[in-house]
């Protein structure tokens, strides 16, 4: 099992030492994280890395996953789409079902916590049943809530305002709420199976096993099959590039158990890719961390052409691997990619095609941007920085009598 000390060679002794010092203030406190899927998507990715390390630091941290039926996840995907700005319909029966499934889940939970952190809208209404079971409740929003659909937000706001605080990934997502709001950037774990260093043999073995032939420059997008990830836009960009420059496109991704829209989007992607032999679509199982790591390292250019994005861990992962990354100029991607320095931001399939072509014709520039990107991630988006922010916030929230605390 990895320990915090294993991070010292990557981020330095001082950074790790500070985490031990901060954690001293929180020994034996009980924290509960709640989300709606154990695998698939960025939240599960983060919790699976962060929770074990918090326990190592002496915080009693548990992670609960709520259960729901397909109708529940239809409703919560509607919330998700609405929060990210889509026009959606919400029938009263849908809202009642959402609350009913949360009531059923609430009966399973009997902890007494210092702080409960509820991730995204799916489990948000648990607070209505379980308020007494924790001293503090924090709502952690991971989605791009920069322009929420008002019907959805008005409903969710009535629930969220019962919390003691909320956390967003960037200031543009913050809302009009009657409690303190905090900004914490997400992160990746450089020692996880998804991000650890791989040998060339390991990379080649994965390519061979997945049937990915690297006979031309490889362009890759890894993501759930979700409309906001714009896989069809990536195909349009690729078709424009392919007219003049030989290359291949790989779209790889799987499903998250809390996302019912995957099959429909996948069908649209397959339709858009029809008749193009240089486009490969790979369906990955939810635990394909090693495979994703290898694909990201094998790719020449990594694209994340989202039209909305809470943060975009796939961008961070690609940057950490020293890849040249092109991302949609939305949400958290903007925090990560700086034009000509750490990557390229684009606004359309045409812009994406332009940047792919540029990078294919300027491999030295691509390498330089990849190097800068890696150092940018080291400074801003690794798990140690994330844990530091989290510990600091928890210390603040556990200081009701305004004691003087040395951070
Ligand atoms: N991911 C995965 N399998 C997939 C697609 C994505 O393991 O088929 C991972 C991906 O590597 C990243 C996370 O899931 O760690 C996706 O996070 P991101 O913030 O990019 O998007 P989200 O899915 O949360 O909207």
Short mmCIF file of C-alpha atoms and ligand atoms in Angstrom, two decimals:
data_model
loop_
_atom_site.label_atom_id
_atom_site.label_comp_id
_atom_site.label_asym_id
_atom_site.label_seq_id
_atom_site.Cartn_x
_atom_site.Cartn_y
_atom_site.Cartn_z
CA UNK A 1 0.00 0.00 0.00
CA UNK A 2 1.34 3.44 -0.83
CA UNK A 3 1.98 5.92 1.97
CA UNK A 4 2.16 9.69 2.01
CA UNK A 5 5.93 9.48 2.24
CA UNK A 6 5.93 7.96 -1.25
CA UNK A 7 4.90 11.38 -2.57
CA UNK A 8 8.03 13.11 -1.24
CA UNK A 9 10.15 12.46 -4.35
CA UNK A 10 7.38 13.96 -6.49
CA UNK A 11 6.30 17.04 -4.54
CA UNK A 12 9.07 17.49 -1.98
CA UNK A 13 9.39 16.81 1.77
CA UNK A 14 7.97 20.17 2.82
CA UNK A 15 4.64 19.61 1.09
CA UNK A 16 4.13 16.21 2.72
CA UNK A 17 5.33 17.50 6.10
CA UNK A 18 2.71 20.22 6.01
CA UNK A 19 -0.05 17.64 5.54
CA UNK A 20 1.03 15.80 8.71
CA UNK A 21 1.04 19.08 10.63
CA UNK A 22 -2.39 20.12 9.43
CA UNK A 23 -3.84 16.68 10.13
CA UNK A 24 -2.80 16.93 13.80
CA UNK A 25 -5.72 19.29 14.30
CA UNK A 26 -8.21 16.73 13.04
CA UNK A 27 -7.13 13.48 14.70
CA UNK A 28 -9.97 11.00 15.21
CA UNK A 29 -12.57 13.34 13.81
CA UNK A 30 -15.12 11.49 11.69
CA UNK A 31 -15.68 12.57 8.08
CA UNK A 32 -18.13 10.97 5.69
CA UNK A 33 -18.06 11.41 1.92
CA UNK A 34 -21.18 10.46 -0.01
CA UNK A 35 -21.57 10.16 -3.77
CA UNK A 36 -23.53 8.04 -6.20
CA UNK A 37 -21.04 5.76 -7.94
CA UNK A 38 -18.01 3.80 -6.82
CA UNK A 39 -16.53 3.68 -10.32
CA UNK A 40 -16.61 5.80 -13.46
CA UNK A 41 -16.26 9.54 -13.65
CA UNK A 42 -14.11 12.05 -11.85
CA UNK A 43 -15.73 12.01 -8.39
CA UNK A 44 -15.18 8.28 -7.88
CA UNK A 45 -11.67 8.71 -9.23
CA UNK A 46 -10.86 11.40 -6.67
CA UNK A 47 -12.49 9.71 -3.68
CA UNK A 48 -10.77 6.39 -4.33
CA UNK A 49 -7.41 8.18 -4.10
CA UNK A 50 -8.12 10.74 -1.38
CA UNK A 51 -10.03 8.67 1.21
CA UNK A 52 -7.23 6.13 1.98
CA UNK A 53 -4.69 8.94 2.40
CA UNK A 54 -6.95 10.89 4.78
CA UNK A 55 -7.27 7.76 6.92
CA UNK A 56 -3.49 7.38 6.93
CA UNK A 57 -3.32 10.94 8.23
CA UNK A 58 -5.47 9.95 11.20
CA UNK A 59 -8.82 11.35 10.07
CA UNK A 60 -11.58 8.74 10.40
CA UNK A 61 -12.90 9.01 6.86
CA UNK A 62 -15.57 6.82 5.33
CA UNK A 63 -17.03 6.82 1.82
CA UNK A 64 -20.65 5.89 1.23
CA UNK A 65 -22.27 5.33 -2.16
CA UNK A 66 -26.02 5.80 -2.46
CA UNK A 67 -28.05 3.30 -4.46
CA UNK A 68 -30.82 4.12 -6.90
CA UNK A 69 -32.99 2.62 -9.60
CA UNK A 70 -32.81 3.62 -13.29
CA UNK A 71 -35.61 6.17 -12.84
CA UNK A 72 -33.62 7.87 -10.06
CA UNK A 73 -30.51 8.17 -12.23
CA UNK A 74 -32.67 9.53 -15.07
CA UNK A 75 -33.77 12.30 -12.72
CA UNK A 76 -30.28 13.03 -11.43
CA UNK A 77 -28.85 13.06 -14.96
CA UNK A 78 -31.57 15.61 -15.74
CA UNK A 79 -30.30 17.66 -12.77
CA UNK A 80 -26.76 17.28 -14.06
CA UNK A 81 -27.72 18.40 -17.56
CA UNK A 82 -29.79 21.27 -16.15
CA UNK A 83 -27.00 22.47 -13.85
CA UNK A 84 -24.73 22.50 -16.89
CA UNK A 85 -27.22 24.71 -18.71
CA UNK A 86 -29.41 22.40 -20.80
CA UNK A 87 -33.11 23.10 -21.02
CA UNK A 88 -34.82 20.20 -19.26
CA UNK A 89 -38.28 19.19 -18.04
CA UNK A 90 -38.84 18.32 -14.41
CA UNK A 91 -42.17 16.68 -13.57
CA UNK A 92 -43.30 16.71 -9.90
CA UNK A 93 -43.25 12.88 -9.91
CA UNK A 94 -39.55 12.96 -10.81
CA UNK A 95 -38.77 15.23 -7.87
CA UNK A 96 -40.76 13.04 -5.52
CA UNK A 97 -38.93 9.94 -6.74
CA UNK A 98 -35.60 11.70 -6.18
CA UNK A 99 -36.55 12.45 -2.58
CA UNK A 100 -37.98 8.97 -2.01
CA UNK A 101 -34.76 7.22 -3.13
CA UNK A 102 -32.77 9.51 -0.87
CA UNK A 103 -35.15 8.65 2.02
CA UNK A 104 -34.53 4.95 1.37
CA UNK A 105 -30.77 5.50 1.36
CA UNK A 106 -30.95 7.56 4.54
CA UNK A 107 -32.24 4.51 6.44
CA UNK A 108 -28.94 2.70 5.71
CA UNK A 109 -26.74 5.35 7.31
CA UNK A 110 -26.27 5.46 11.07
CA UNK A 111 -22.97 7.26 11.63
CA UNK A 112 -22.33 10.22 13.89
CA UNK A 113 -19.99 12.49 11.95
CA UNK A 114 -18.15 15.73 12.43
CA UNK A 115 -18.53 16.69 8.79
CA UNK A 116 -20.46 15.05 5.96
CA UNK A 117 -19.39 15.95 2.44
CA UNK A 118 -22.07 15.31 -0.13
CA UNK A 119 -20.87 15.21 -3.72
CA UNK A 120 -23.09 16.59 -6.49
CA UNK A 121 -26.91 16.60 -6.60
CA UNK A 122 -27.62 12.86 -6.45
CA UNK A 123 -27.35 12.44 -2.64
CA UNK A 124 -27.97 16.12 -1.79
CA UNK A 125 -31.39 15.62 -0.21
CA UNK A 126 -30.01 13.21 2.41
CA UNK A 127 -29.52 16.25 4.62
CA UNK A 128 -33.31 16.51 4.95
CA UNK A 129 -33.39 13.19 6.84
CA UNK A 130 -29.96 13.00 8.46
CA UNK A 131 -29.24 16.55 9.63
CA UNK A 132 -28.80 15.43 13.24
CA UNK A 133 -26.20 12.80 12.38
CA UNK A 134 -23.43 15.27 11.65
CA UNK A 135 -22.27 18.53 13.18
CA UNK A 136 -21.60 20.06 9.76
CA UNK A 137 -22.81 19.42 6.23
CA UNK A 138 -20.90 20.51 3.13
CA UNK A 139 -22.17 20.26 -0.44
CA UNK A 140 -19.39 19.63 -2.95
CA UNK A 141 -20.39 20.57 -6.49
CA UNK A 142 -18.20 19.05 -9.22
CA UNK A 143 -20.19 20.09 -12.27
CA UNK A 144 -19.94 23.16 -14.45
CA UNK A 145 -22.64 25.26 -12.81
CA UNK A 146 -21.62 28.49 -14.52
CA UNK A 147 -25.00 28.93 -16.25
CA UNK A 148 -27.51 26.61 -14.57
CA UNK A 149 -31.00 26.06 -15.85
CA UNK A 150 -33.14 27.97 -13.37
CA UNK A 151 -35.88 25.36 -12.97
CA UNK A 152 -33.30 22.83 -11.82
CA UNK A 153 -31.30 25.24 -9.72
CA UNK A 154 -34.37 26.65 -7.92
CA UNK A 155 -35.28 23.12 -6.82
CA UNK A 156 -31.75 22.17 -5.81
CA UNK A 157 -31.07 25.48 -4.12
CA UNK A 158 -33.84 24.83 -1.59
CA UNK A 159 -31.92 21.71 -0.59
CA UNK A 160 -28.39 23.10 -0.87
CA UNK A 161 -29.16 26.14 1.26
CA UNK A 162 -29.71 23.80 4.23
CA UNK A 163 -25.98 22.99 4.15
CA UNK A 164 -23.38 24.81 6.26
CA UNK A 165 -21.10 25.45 3.30
CA UNK A 166 -20.50 24.49 -0.29
CA UNK A 167 -17.39 23.86 -2.35
CA UNK A 168 -17.03 24.63 -6.06
CA UNK A 169 -14.10 23.99 -8.40
CA UNK A 170 -13.87 27.57 -9.70
CA UNK A 171 -15.30 30.98 -8.93
CA UNK A 172 -17.47 31.02 -12.07
CA UNK A 173 -19.53 28.15 -10.62
CA UNK A 174 -20.34 29.82 -7.30
CA UNK A 175 -23.99 30.63 -6.65
CA UNK A 176 -26.16 32.92 -4.62
CA UNK A 177 -26.32 30.91 -1.39
CA UNK A 178 -26.81 31.89 2.25
CA UNK A 179 -23.68 30.11 3.49
CA UNK A 180 -19.92 30.32 2.94
CA UNK A 181 -18.68 29.03 -0.39
CA UNK A 182 -15.15 27.71 -0.92
CA UNK A 183 -13.10 26.99 -4.02
CA UNK A 184 -11.07 23.81 -4.18
CA UNK A 185 -9.53 22.56 -7.41
CA UNK A 186 -9.72 18.80 -8.03
CA UNK A 187 -6.56 16.76 -8.48
CA UNK A 188 -4.99 13.56 -9.73
CA UNK A 189 -2.92 11.00 -7.89
CA UNK A 190 0.48 10.60 -9.56
CA UNK A 191 0.95 7.19 -7.93
CA UNK A 192 -2.38 5.64 -8.91
CA UNK A 193 -2.57 2.93 -11.54
CA UNK A 194 -3.97 5.56 -13.89
CA UNK A 195 -1.02 7.89 -13.58
CA UNK A 196 2.06 5.98 -12.42
CA UNK A 197 5.04 5.77 -14.75
CA UNK A 198 4.85 2.88 -17.25
CA UNK A 199 7.57 1.14 -19.17
CA UNK A 200 7.51 1.13 -22.97
CA UNK A 201 6.82 -2.63 -22.80
CA UNK A 202 3.77 -2.07 -20.60
CA UNK A 203 2.45 0.54 -23.03
CA UNK A 204 3.03 -1.69 -26.05
CA UNK A 205 1.38 -4.64 -24.31
CA UNK A 206 -1.80 -2.62 -23.74
CA UNK A 207 -1.88 -1.36 -27.34
CA UNK A 208 -1.47 -4.92 -28.55
CA UNK A 209 -4.17 -6.28 -26.23
CA UNK A 210 -6.66 -3.56 -27.21
CA UNK A 211 -5.87 -3.87 -30.91
CA UNK A 212 -4.63 -0.29 -31.29
CA UNK A 213 -2.14 -0.10 -34.11
CA UNK A 214 0.16 2.93 -34.00
CA UNK A 215 1.05 3.20 -37.65
CA UNK A 216 0.10 6.90 -37.80
CA UNK A 217 0.07 9.76 -35.29
CA UNK A 218 -2.55 8.95 -32.66
CA UNK A 219 -5.14 11.45 -31.46
CA UNK A 220 -7.03 10.38 -28.35
CA UNK A 221 -10.06 11.45 -26.38
CA UNK A 222 -10.90 9.46 -23.24
CA UNK A 223 -14.27 10.13 -21.69
CA UNK A 224 -17.64 8.79 -20.75
CA UNK A 225 -19.98 8.84 -23.75
CA UNK A 226 -21.68 12.04 -22.70
CA UNK A 227 -22.99 14.85 -24.93
CA UNK A 228 -21.06 17.50 -22.95
CA UNK A 229 -17.79 15.74 -23.85
CA UNK A 230 -18.67 16.38 -27.52
CA UNK A 231 -17.27 13.17 -29.04
CA UNK A 232 -19.12 13.94 -32.27
CA UNK A 233 -17.35 17.32 -32.43
CA UNK A 234 -14.03 15.48 -32.07
CA UNK A 235 -14.95 13.29 -35.05
CA UNK A 236 -15.84 16.39 -37.09
CA UNK A 237 -12.46 17.92 -36.21
CA UNK A 238 -10.67 14.71 -37.08
CA UNK A 239 -12.35 14.46 -40.47
CA UNK A 240 -11.14 17.99 -41.28
CA UNK A 241 -7.56 17.11 -40.30
CA UNK A 242 -7.58 13.80 -42.16
CA UNK A 243 -8.18 15.53 -45.49
CA UNK A 244 -4.59 16.78 -45.46
CA UNK A 245 -2.66 14.93 -42.76
CA UNK A 246 -2.41 11.22 -42.02
CA UNK A 247 -3.46 10.39 -38.45
CA UNK A 248 -5.79 8.18 -36.42
CA UNK A 249 -8.43 8.96 -33.86
CA UNK A 250 -9.19 6.82 -30.85
CA UNK A 251 -12.28 7.53 -28.77
CA UNK A 252 -12.13 5.43 -25.63
CA UNK A 253 -14.47 5.35 -22.71
CA UNK A 254 -16.90 3.42 -20.63
CA UNK A 255 -19.95 4.03 -18.57
CA UNK A 256 -20.58 5.32 -15.10
CA UNK A 257 -23.31 3.52 -13.17
CA UNK A 258 -25.00 6.86 -12.40
CA UNK A 259 -25.08 7.94 -16.06
CA UNK A 260 -27.94 6.38 -18.07
CA UNK A 261 -27.30 8.33 -21.29
CA UNK A 262 -24.13 6.47 -22.36
CA UNK A 263 -25.64 3.97 -24.85
CA UNK A 264 -27.55 6.67 -26.74
CA UNK A 265 -24.49 8.90 -27.09
CA UNK A 266 -22.35 5.92 -28.09
CA UNK A 267 -24.81 5.11 -30.89
CA UNK A 268 -24.52 8.71 -32.15
CA UNK A 269 -20.73 8.46 -32.07
CA UNK A 270 -20.74 5.20 -34.01
CA UNK A 271 -23.00 6.76 -36.61
CA UNK A 272 -20.73 9.83 -36.94
CA UNK A 273 -17.64 7.61 -37.33
CA UNK A 274 -19.17 5.35 -39.96
CA UNK A 275 -17.05 4.79 -43.07
CA UNK A 276 -13.87 6.19 -41.55
CA UNK A 277 -11.32 3.38 -41.08
CA UNK A 278 -8.95 5.59 -39.11
CA UNK A 279 -11.43 6.14 -36.28
CA UNK A 280 -11.45 3.52 -33.56
CA UNK A 281 -14.01 3.43 -30.78
CA UNK A 282 -13.06 1.45 -27.69
CA UNK A 283 -15.47 0.53 -24.94
CA UNK A 284 -13.59 0.25 -21.69
CA UNK A 285 -14.64 -1.49 -18.47
CA UNK A 286 -14.88 0.76 -15.40
CA UNK A 287 -11.57 -0.43 -13.94
CA UNK A 288 -9.45 0.16 -17.06
CA UNK A 289 -7.05 2.48 -15.22
CA UNK A 290 -3.89 0.78 -16.46
CA UNK A 291 -5.21 0.76 -20.04
CA UNK A 292 -6.13 4.47 -19.91
CA UNK A 293 -2.70 5.27 -18.53
CA UNK A 294 -1.03 3.42 -21.41
CA UNK A 295 -3.29 4.95 -24.07
CA UNK A 296 -2.62 8.45 -22.76
CA UNK A 297 1.11 7.79 -22.86
CA UNK A 298 0.92 6.32 -26.37
CA UNK A 299 -1.07 9.21 -27.84
CA UNK A 300 0.58 12.02 -29.79
CA UNK A 301 -2.18 14.50 -29.05
CA UNK A 302 -4.91 14.31 -26.43
CA UNK A 303 -8.19 16.10 -26.95
CA UNK A 304 -10.92 16.92 -24.43
CA UNK A 305 -13.32 18.88 -26.55
CA UNK A 306 -15.98 19.37 -23.88
CA UNK A 307 -18.69 21.98 -24.21
CA UNK A 308 -19.16 22.07 -20.41
CA UNK A 309 -16.70 20.67 -17.91
CA UNK A 310 -16.62 20.71 -14.11
CA UNK A 311 -12.86 20.30 -14.16
CA UNK A 312 -11.71 17.66 -16.62
CA UNK A 313 -9.45 15.18 -14.87
CA UNK A 314 -8.67 13.62 -18.23
CA UNK A 315 -6.95 16.89 -19.14
CA UNK A 316 -4.89 16.82 -15.93
CA UNK A 317 -3.98 13.17 -16.49
CA UNK A 318 -2.83 13.89 -20.03
CA UNK A 319 -0.82 16.94 -18.96
CA UNK A 320 0.89 14.94 -16.21
CA UNK A 321 2.02 12.48 -18.88
CA UNK A 322 3.68 15.31 -20.78
CA UNK A 323 1.21 15.16 -23.66
CA UNK A 324 0.14 18.06 -25.85
CA UNK A 325 -3.49 18.67 -24.93
CA UNK A 326 -6.28 20.47 -26.78
CA UNK A 327 -9.38 21.22 -24.74
CA UNK A 328 -12.71 22.98 -25.10
CA UNK A 329 -12.46 26.50 -23.64
CA UNK A 330 -14.99 25.78 -20.91
CA UNK A 331 -15.22 25.26 -17.16
CA UNK A 332 -12.23 23.80 -15.37
CA UNK A 333 -10.33 23.11 -18.60
CA UNK A 334 -9.62 26.84 -18.74
CA UNK A 335 -7.81 26.58 -15.40
CA UNK A 336 -5.48 24.00 -16.84
CA UNK A 337 -4.70 24.88 -20.44
CA UNK A 338 -2.92 28.12 -21.30
CA UNK A 339 -2.55 28.68 -25.04
CA UNK A 340 0.95 27.93 -26.33
CA UNK A 341 2.17 27.14 -22.78
CA UNK A 342 0.37 24.17 -21.28
CA UNK A 343 -1.93 23.32 -24.21
CA UNK A 344 -4.52 24.81 -26.53
CA UNK A 345 -8.08 25.96 -25.89
CA UNK A 346 -10.62 25.68 -28.70
CA UNK A 347 -14.18 26.80 -29.33
CA UNK A 348 -15.31 24.70 -32.32
CA UNK A 349 -14.53 21.56 -34.34
CA UNK A 350 -12.77 23.81 -36.87
CA UNK A 351 -10.61 25.34 -34.14
CA UNK A 352 -9.85 21.91 -32.81
CA UNK A 353 -8.83 20.70 -36.29
CA UNK A 354 -6.61 23.75 -36.70
CA UNK A 355 -4.78 23.02 -33.44
CA UNK A 356 -4.43 19.29 -34.12
CA UNK A 357 -2.86 20.10 -37.46
CA UNK A 358 -0.59 22.69 -35.88
CA UNK A 359 0.69 20.24 -33.28
CA UNK A 360 1.16 17.44 -35.80
CA UNK A 361 3.32 19.76 -37.87
CA UNK A 362 5.23 21.18 -34.87
CA UNK A 363 6.26 18.14 -32.82
CA UNK A 364 9.00 20.09 -31.02
CA UNK A 365 6.43 22.63 -29.85
CA UNK A 366 4.14 19.77 -28.76
CA UNK A 367 6.96 18.29 -26.67
CA UNK A 368 7.75 21.65 -25.07
CA UNK A 369 4.12 22.30 -24.20
CA UNK A 370 3.86 18.81 -22.72
CA UNK A 371 6.84 19.45 -20.46
CA UNK A 372 5.43 22.76 -19.26
CA UNK A 373 2.05 21.12 -18.72
CA UNK A 374 3.56 18.46 -16.48
CA UNK A 375 5.21 21.03 -14.22
CA UNK A 376 2.00 23.05 -14.10
CA UNK A 377 0.16 19.98 -12.83
CA UNK A 378 2.91 19.25 -10.31
CA UNK A 379 2.43 22.70 -8.81
CA UNK A 380 -1.34 23.01 -8.92
CA UNK A 381 -3.25 19.79 -9.47
CA UNK A 382 -1.72 16.90 -7.55
CA UNK A 383 -3.48 15.10 -4.73
CA UNK A 384 -1.17 16.55 -2.05
CA UNK A 385 -2.35 20.10 -2.83
CA UNK A 386 -5.94 18.89 -2.80
CA UNK A 387 -5.54 17.24 0.61
CA UNK A 388 -3.91 20.39 1.96
CA UNK A 389 -6.91 22.48 0.85
CA UNK A 390 -9.31 19.93 2.28
CA UNK A 391 -7.55 19.74 5.66
CA UNK A 392 -7.39 23.52 5.91
CA UNK A 393 -11.10 23.84 5.24
CA UNK A 394 -11.96 21.10 7.72
CA UNK A 395 -9.88 22.86 10.38
CA UNK A 396 -11.81 26.06 9.72
CA UNK A 397 -15.13 24.25 9.92
CA UNK A 398 -14.16 22.56 13.18
CA UNK A 399 -13.27 25.80 14.90
CA UNK A 400 -16.63 27.05 16.16
CA UNK A 401 -15.15 29.10 19.02
CA UNK A 402 -12.70 30.97 16.79
CA UNK A 403 -9.60 29.64 18.50
CA UNK A 404 -6.22 30.75 17.21
CA UNK A 405 -4.89 27.95 14.98
CA UNK A 406 -1.40 27.61 13.54
CA UNK A 407 -1.84 26.30 9.98
N1 LIG B 1 -12.45 7.52 -16.93
C1 LIG B 1 -12.35 6.17 -16.79
N2 LIG B 1 -12.94 5.39 -17.72
C2 LIG B 1 -13.61 5.91 -18.76
C3 LIG B 1 -13.72 7.31 -18.89
C4 LIG B 1 -13.13 8.09 -17.94
O1 LIG B 1 -11.71 5.67 -15.85
O2 LIG B 1 -14.11 5.16 -19.56
C5 LIG B 1 -11.81 8.36 -15.92
C6 LIG B 1 -10.86 9.39 -16.47
O3 LIG B 1 -9.57 8.83 -16.67
C7 LIG B 1 -10.91 10.43 -15.36
C8 LIG B 1 -12.35 10.37 -14.91
O4 LIG B 1 -12.81 9.05 -15.24
O5 LIG B 1 -10.07 10.08 -14.29
C9 LIG B 1 -13.22 11.38 -15.63
O6 LIG B 1 -13.12 12.59 -14.98
P1 LIG B 1 -13.42 13.95 -15.74
O7 LIG B 1 -13.28 15.02 -14.72
O8 LIG B 1 -12.54 14.06 -16.95
O9 LIG B 1 -14.92 13.82 -16.26
P2 LIG B 1 -16.30 13.33 -15.60
O10 LIG B 1 -16.52 11.95 -16.13
O11 LIG B 1 -16.17 13.40 -14.11
O12 LIG B 1 -17.31 14.29 -16.16
#
